[in-house]
GROMACS .gro file of N, CA and C in nm:
model
  273
    1UNK      N    1  -1.487  -2.378   0.762
    1UNK     CA    2  -1.374  -2.312   0.698
    1UNK      C    3  -1.414  -2.170   0.658
    2UNK      N    4  -1.324  -2.077   0.676
    2UNK     CA    5  -1.348  -1.938   0.643
    2UNK      C    6  -1.333  -1.920   0.492
    3UNK      N    7  -1.442  -1.896   0.422
    3UNK     CA    8  -1.438  -1.880   0.277
    3UNK      C    9  -1.450  -1.736   0.234
    4UNK      N   10  -1.446  -1.643   0.329
    4UNK     CA   11  -1.456  -1.503   0.293
    4UNK      C   12  -1.327  -1.459   0.224
    5UNK      N   13  -1.341  -1.389   0.111
    5UNK     CA   14  -1.220  -1.341   0.043
    5UNK      C   15  -1.152  -1.231   0.123
    6UNK      N   16  -1.023  -1.217   0.102
    6UNK     CA   17  -0.949  -1.110   0.170
    6UNK      C   18  -1.001  -0.975   0.121
    7UNK      N   19  -1.004  -0.873   0.208
    7UNK     CA   20  -1.054  -0.742   0.167
    7UNK      C   21  -0.971  -0.687   0.051
    8UNK      N   22  -1.038  -0.627  -0.045
    8UNK     CA   23  -0.972  -0.570  -0.163
    8UNK      C   24  -0.978  -0.418  -0.157
    9UNK      N   25  -0.876  -0.353  -0.210
    9UNK     CA   26  -0.881  -0.208  -0.224
    9UNK      C   27  -0.968  -0.177  -0.346
   10UNK      N   28  -1.040  -0.069  -0.338
   10UNK     CA   29  -1.119  -0.028  -0.453
   10UNK      C   30  -1.026   0.029  -0.559
   11UNK      N   31  -1.071   0.025  -0.683
   11UNK     CA   32  -0.988   0.081  -0.790
   11UNK      C   33  -0.968   0.231  -0.771
   12UNK      N   34  -1.065   0.298  -0.709
   12UNK     CA   35  -1.051   0.441  -0.681
   12UNK      C   36  -0.937   0.467  -0.583
   13UNK      N   37  -0.925   0.383  -0.480
   13UNK     CA   38  -0.818   0.400  -0.382
   13UNK      C   39  -0.682   0.375  -0.447
   14UNK      N   40  -0.672   0.272  -0.528
   14UNK     CA   41  -0.546   0.242  -0.596
   14UNK      C   42  -0.508   0.357  -0.689
   15UNK      N   43  -0.605   0.407  -0.764
   15UNK     CA   44  -0.579   0.521  -0.854
   15UNK      C   45  -0.537   0.644  -0.775
   16UNK      N   46  -0.601   0.667  -0.661
   16UNK     CA   47  -0.566   0.782  -0.576
   16UNK      C   48  -0.422   0.772  -0.528
   17UNK      N   49  -0.378   0.653  -0.486
   17UNK     CA   50  -0.242   0.641  -0.435
   17UNK      C   51  -0.140   0.669  -0.545
   18UNK      N   52  -0.168   0.620  -0.666
   18UNK     CA   53  -0.076   0.648  -0.777
   18UNK      C   54  -0.078   0.797  -0.813
   19UNK      N   55  -0.196   0.858  -0.817
   19UNK     CA   56  -0.206   1.000  -0.848
   19UNK      C   57  -0.136   1.085  -0.742
   20UNK      N   58  -0.150   1.047  -0.616
   20UNK     CA   59  -0.085   1.119  -0.508
   20UNK      C   60   0.067   1.111  -0.521
   21UNK      N   61   0.116   0.992  -0.553
   21UNK     CA   62   0.260   0.975  -0.572
   21UNK      C   63   0.310   1.060  -0.688
   22UNK      N   64   0.242   1.054  -0.801
   22UNK     CA   65   0.285   1.131  -0.918
   22UNK      C   66   0.274   1.281  -0.892
   23UNK      N   67   0.169   1.324  -0.823
   23UNK     CA   68   0.154   1.466  -0.793
   23UNK      C   69   0.267   1.519  -0.706
   24UNK      N   70   0.302   1.444  -0.602
   24UNK     CA   71   0.408   1.491  -0.514
   24UNK      C   72   0.544   1.487  -0.584
   25UNK      N   73   0.568   1.386  -0.666
   25UNK     CA   74   0.694   1.379  -0.741
   25UNK      C   75   0.704   1.496  -0.839
   26UNK      N   76   0.592   1.533  -0.900
   26UNK     CA   77   0.590   1.647  -0.992
   26UNK      C   78   0.619   1.776  -0.918
   27UNK      N   79   0.566   1.790  -0.797
   27UNK     CA   80   0.592   1.911  -0.718
   27UNK      C   81   0.741   1.926  -0.689
   28UNK      N   82   0.806   1.818  -0.648
   28UNK     CA   83   0.949   1.825  -0.619
   28UNK      C   84   1.028   1.852  -0.746
   29UNK      N   85   0.991   1.783  -0.854
   29UNK     CA   86   1.060   1.806  -0.982
   29UNK      C   87   1.047   1.950  -1.029
   30UNK      N   88   0.925   2.006  -1.018
   30UNK     CA   89   0.905   2.146  -1.056
   30UNK      C   90   0.983   2.241  -0.968
   31UNK      N   91   0.988   2.210  -0.839
   31UNK     CA   92   1.065   2.295  -0.747
   31UNK      C   93   1.213   2.293  -0.778
   32UNK      N   94   1.264   2.174  -0.808
   32UNK     CA   95   1.407   2.165  -0.841
   32UNK      C   96   1.436   2.234  -0.974
   33UNK      N   97   1.344   2.224  -1.068
   33UNK     CA   98   1.362   2.288  -1.198
   33UNK      C   99   1.376   2.440  -1.185
   34UNK      N  100   1.299   2.501  -1.098
   34UNK     CA  101   1.302   2.646  -1.080
   34UNK      C  102   1.372   2.685  -0.950
   35UNK      N  103   1.491   2.637  -0.927
   35UNK     CA  104   1.560   2.649  -0.799
   35UNK      C  105   1.646   2.776  -0.789
   36UNK      N  106   1.586   2.892  -0.758
   36UNK     CA  107   1.668   3.010  -0.734
   36UNK      C  108   1.713   3.020  -0.589
   37UNK      N  109   1.674   2.926  -0.507
   37UNK     CA  110   1.713   2.916  -0.367
   37UNK      C  111   1.661   3.028  -0.278
   38UNK      N  112   1.549   3.085  -0.314
   38UNK     CA  113   1.481   3.178  -0.224
   38UNK      C  114   1.416   3.097  -0.112
   39UNK      N  115   1.380   3.168  -0.003
   39UNK     CA  116   1.321   3.101   0.112
   39UNK      C  117   1.190   3.031   0.079
   40UNK      N  118   1.104   3.094   0.000
   40UNK     CA  119   0.976   3.031  -0.031
   40UNK      C  120   0.995   2.906  -0.117
   41UNK      N  121   1.097   2.901  -0.198
   41UNK     CA  122   1.126   2.782  -0.278
   41UNK      C  123   1.171   2.668  -0.185
   42UNK      N  124   1.254   2.699  -0.087
   42UNK     CA  125   1.295   2.598   0.009
   42UNK      C  126   1.174   2.541   0.082
   43UNK      N  127   1.081   2.627   0.121
   43UNK     CA  128   0.958   2.582   0.185
   43UNK      C  129   0.875   2.493   0.093
   44UNK      N  130   0.866   2.531  -0.032
   44UNK     CA  131   0.793   2.452  -0.131
   44UNK      C  132   0.857   2.314  -0.146
   45UNK      N  133   0.987   2.310  -0.156
   45UNK     CA  134   1.057   2.181  -0.168
   45UNK      C  135   1.038   2.096  -0.043
   46UNK      N  136   1.041   2.157   0.073
   46UNK     CA  137   1.021   2.082   0.197
   46UNK      C  138   0.882   2.020   0.201
   47UNK      N  139   0.779   2.095   0.163
   47UNK     CA  140   0.644   2.040   0.160
   47UNK      C  141   0.632   1.928   0.057
   48UNK      N  142   0.693   1.946  -0.058
   48UNK     CA  143   0.689   1.843  -0.161
   48UNK      C  144   0.757   1.714  -0.117
   49UNK      N  145   0.869   1.727  -0.051
   49UNK     CA  146   0.940   1.608  -0.003
   49UNK      C  147   0.858   1.535   0.103
   50UNK      N  148   0.796   1.609   0.193
   50UNK     CA  149   0.711   1.547   0.295
   50UNK      C  150   0.596   1.472   0.230
   51UNK      N  151   0.532   1.534   0.131
   51UNK     CA  152   0.422   1.467   0.062
   51UNK      C  153   0.471   1.345  -0.015
   52UNK      N  154   0.589   1.353  -0.074
   52UNK     CA  155   0.644   1.240  -0.149
   52UNK      C  156   0.669   1.120  -0.057
   53UNK      N  157   0.725   1.146   0.059
   53UNK     CA  158   0.749   1.037   0.154
   53UNK      C  159   0.617   0.974   0.198
   54UNK      N  160   0.519   1.057   0.232
   54UNK     CA  161   0.389   1.007   0.275
   54UNK      C  162   0.323   0.926   0.164
   55UNK      N  163   0.329   0.975   0.042
   55UNK     CA  164   0.267   0.904  -0.070
   55UNK      C  165   0.339   0.774  -0.101
   56UNK      N  166   0.470   0.772  -0.086
   56UNK     CA  167   0.545   0.648  -0.107
   56UNK      C  168   0.503   0.542  -0.006
   57UNK      N  169   0.487   0.581   0.117
   57UNK     CA  170   0.444   0.486   0.219
   57UNK      C  171   0.306   0.431   0.186
   58UNK      N  172   0.214   0.519   0.146
   58UNK     CA  173   0.079   0.476   0.111
   58UNK      C  174   0.080   0.385  -0.011
   59UNK      N  175   0.159   0.420  -0.112
   59UNK     CA  176   0.165   0.339  -0.234
   59UNK      C  177   0.224   0.202  -0.205
   60UNK      N  178   0.329   0.196  -0.127
   60UNK     CA  179   0.391   0.068  -0.094
   60UNK      C  180   0.293  -0.021  -0.017
   61UNK      N  181   0.220   0.038   0.076
   61UNK     CA  182   0.121  -0.039   0.152
   61UNK      C  183   0.013  -0.095   0.059
   62UNK      N  184  -0.035  -0.012  -0.033
   62UNK     CA  185  -0.140  -0.057  -0.124
   62UNK      C  186  -0.091  -0.166  -0.217
   63UNK      N  187   0.028  -0.149  -0.273
   63UNK     CA  188   0.084  -0.252  -0.362
   63UNK      C  189   0.105  -0.382  -0.285
   64UNK      N  190   0.152  -0.372  -0.163
   64UNK     CA  191   0.171  -0.491  -0.081
   64UNK      C  192   0.038  -0.561  -0.051
   65UNK      N  193  -0.063  -0.482  -0.016
   65UNK     CA  194  -0.194  -0.540   0.013
   65UNK      C  195  -0.253  -0.609  -0.108
   66UNK      N  196  -0.241  -0.549  -0.227
   66UNK     CA  197  -0.292  -0.611  -0.349
   66UNK      C  198  -0.218  -0.741  -0.376
   67UNK      N  199  -0.088  -0.741  -0.357
   67UNK     CA  200  -0.008  -0.862  -0.379
   67UNK      C  201  -0.048  -0.973  -0.281
   68UNK      N  202  -0.060  -0.939  -0.155
   68UNK     CA  203  -0.094  -1.039  -0.054
   68UNK      C  204  -0.234  -1.096  -0.073
   69UNK      N  205  -0.325  -1.015  -0.122
   69UNK     CA  206  -0.462  -1.064  -0.139
   69UNK      C  207  -0.470  -1.168  -0.250
   70UNK      N  208  -0.374  -1.169  -0.340
   70UNK     CA  209  -0.375  -1.265  -0.451
   70UNK      C  210  -0.304  -1.395  -0.417
   71UNK      N  211  -0.239  -1.399  -0.306
   71UNK     CA  212  -0.162  -1.520  -0.271
   71UNK      C  213  -0.253  -1.631  -0.223
   72UNK      N  214  -0.227  -1.749  -0.271
   72UNK     CA  215  -0.305  -1.865  -0.230
   72UNK      C  216  -0.254  -1.924  -0.099
   73UNK      N  217  -0.135  -1.887  -0.060
   73UNK     CA  218  -0.076  -1.944   0.060
   73UNK      C  219  -0.163  -1.920   0.182
   74UNK      N  220  -0.221  -1.803   0.193
   74UNK     CA  221  -0.306  -1.774   0.308
   74UNK      C  222  -0.427  -1.867   0.312
   75UNK      N  223  -0.484  -1.896   0.197
   75UNK     CA  224  -0.599  -1.986   0.193
   75UNK      C  225  -0.559  -2.127   0.234
   76UNK      N  226  -0.443  -2.172   0.189
   76UNK     CA  227  -0.396  -2.307   0.224
   76UNK      C  228  -0.371  -2.316   0.373
   77UNK      N  229  -0.306  -2.216   0.430
   77UNK     CA  230  -0.279  -2.216   0.573
   77UNK      C  231  -0.408  -2.211   0.654
   78UNK      N  232  -0.506  -2.135   0.607
   78UNK     CA  233  -0.635  -2.130   0.676
   78UNK      C  234  -0.704  -2.266   0.672
   79UNK      N  235  -0.696  -2.333   0.559
   79UNK     CA  236  -0.759  -2.465   0.547
   79UNK      C  237  -0.690  -2.565   0.639
   80UNK      N  238  -0.558  -2.559   0.646
   80UNK     CA  239  -0.485  -2.648   0.737
   80UNK      C  240  -0.522  -2.622   0.883
   81UNK      N  241  -0.527  -2.497   0.919
   81UNK     CA  242  -0.562  -2.462   1.057
   81UNK      C  243  -0.705  -2.507   1.089
   82UNK      N  244  -0.794  -2.488   0.997
   82UNK     CA  245  -0.933  -2.530   1.018
   82UNK      C  246  -0.941  -2.681   1.033
   83UNK      N  247  -0.866  -2.754   0.952
   83UNK     CA  248  -0.866  -2.901   0.962
   83UNK      C  249  -0.810  -2.946   1.097
   84UNK      N  250  -0.703  -2.881   1.142
   84UNK     CA  251  -0.645  -2.915   1.272
   84UNK      C  252  -0.744  -2.886   1.385
   85UNK      N  253  -0.814  -2.774   1.377
   85UNK     CA  254  -0.913  -2.742   1.480
   85UNK      C  255  -1.028  -2.841   1.480
   86UNK      N  256  -1.068  -2.886   1.364
   86UNK     CA  257  -1.175  -2.985   1.356
   86UNK      C  258  -1.130  -3.118   1.416
   87UNK      N  259  -1.005  -3.157   1.388
   87UNK     CA  260  -0.950  -3.282   1.444
   87UNK      C  261  -0.939  -3.272   1.596
   88UNK      N  262  -0.900  -3.156   1.645
   88UNK     CA  263  -0.885  -3.136   1.790
   88UNK      C  264  -1.024  -3.141   1.859
   89UNK      N  265  -1.124  -3.087   1.794
   89UNK     CA  266  -1.256  -3.086   1.855
   89UNK      C  267  -1.320  -3.225   1.855
   90UNK      N  268  -1.277  -3.315   1.768
   90UNK     CA  269  -1.330  -3.451   1.765
   90UNK      C  270  -1.274  -3.534   1.879
   91UNK      N  271  -1.156  -3.498   1.926
   91UNK     CA  272  -1.090  -3.577   2.032
   91UNK      C  273  -1.141  -3.545   2.168
   0.00000   0.00000   0.00000
C-alpha cells in the first residue's frame, strides 16, 4: 500500500500566493482611486488587472491543493485499489 503523504505546499509558497493576490488587488485599487484617465494610468490598470487574474488563478490552485491534501477519501480509494490488486494477483 502506498503510505506516502500527498505533497504539501510550503508555508512560504502559500504566503507568497496570498501576498501576490493582495499586492495586485492593491495596485488596481490604487489605480482606480487616482483615475484621471491618462494613457499611462490606463496602462497601469491593464497591468494590474493582468496580475490580479494571474494571482487569482495561482491562489485558487493553492487553496484547492491544500484542501485536497487533507481529504481522507484519496487514502481510502488507494487502500481499496491496493486490496483489489492484491486479490487479483493471488488469482
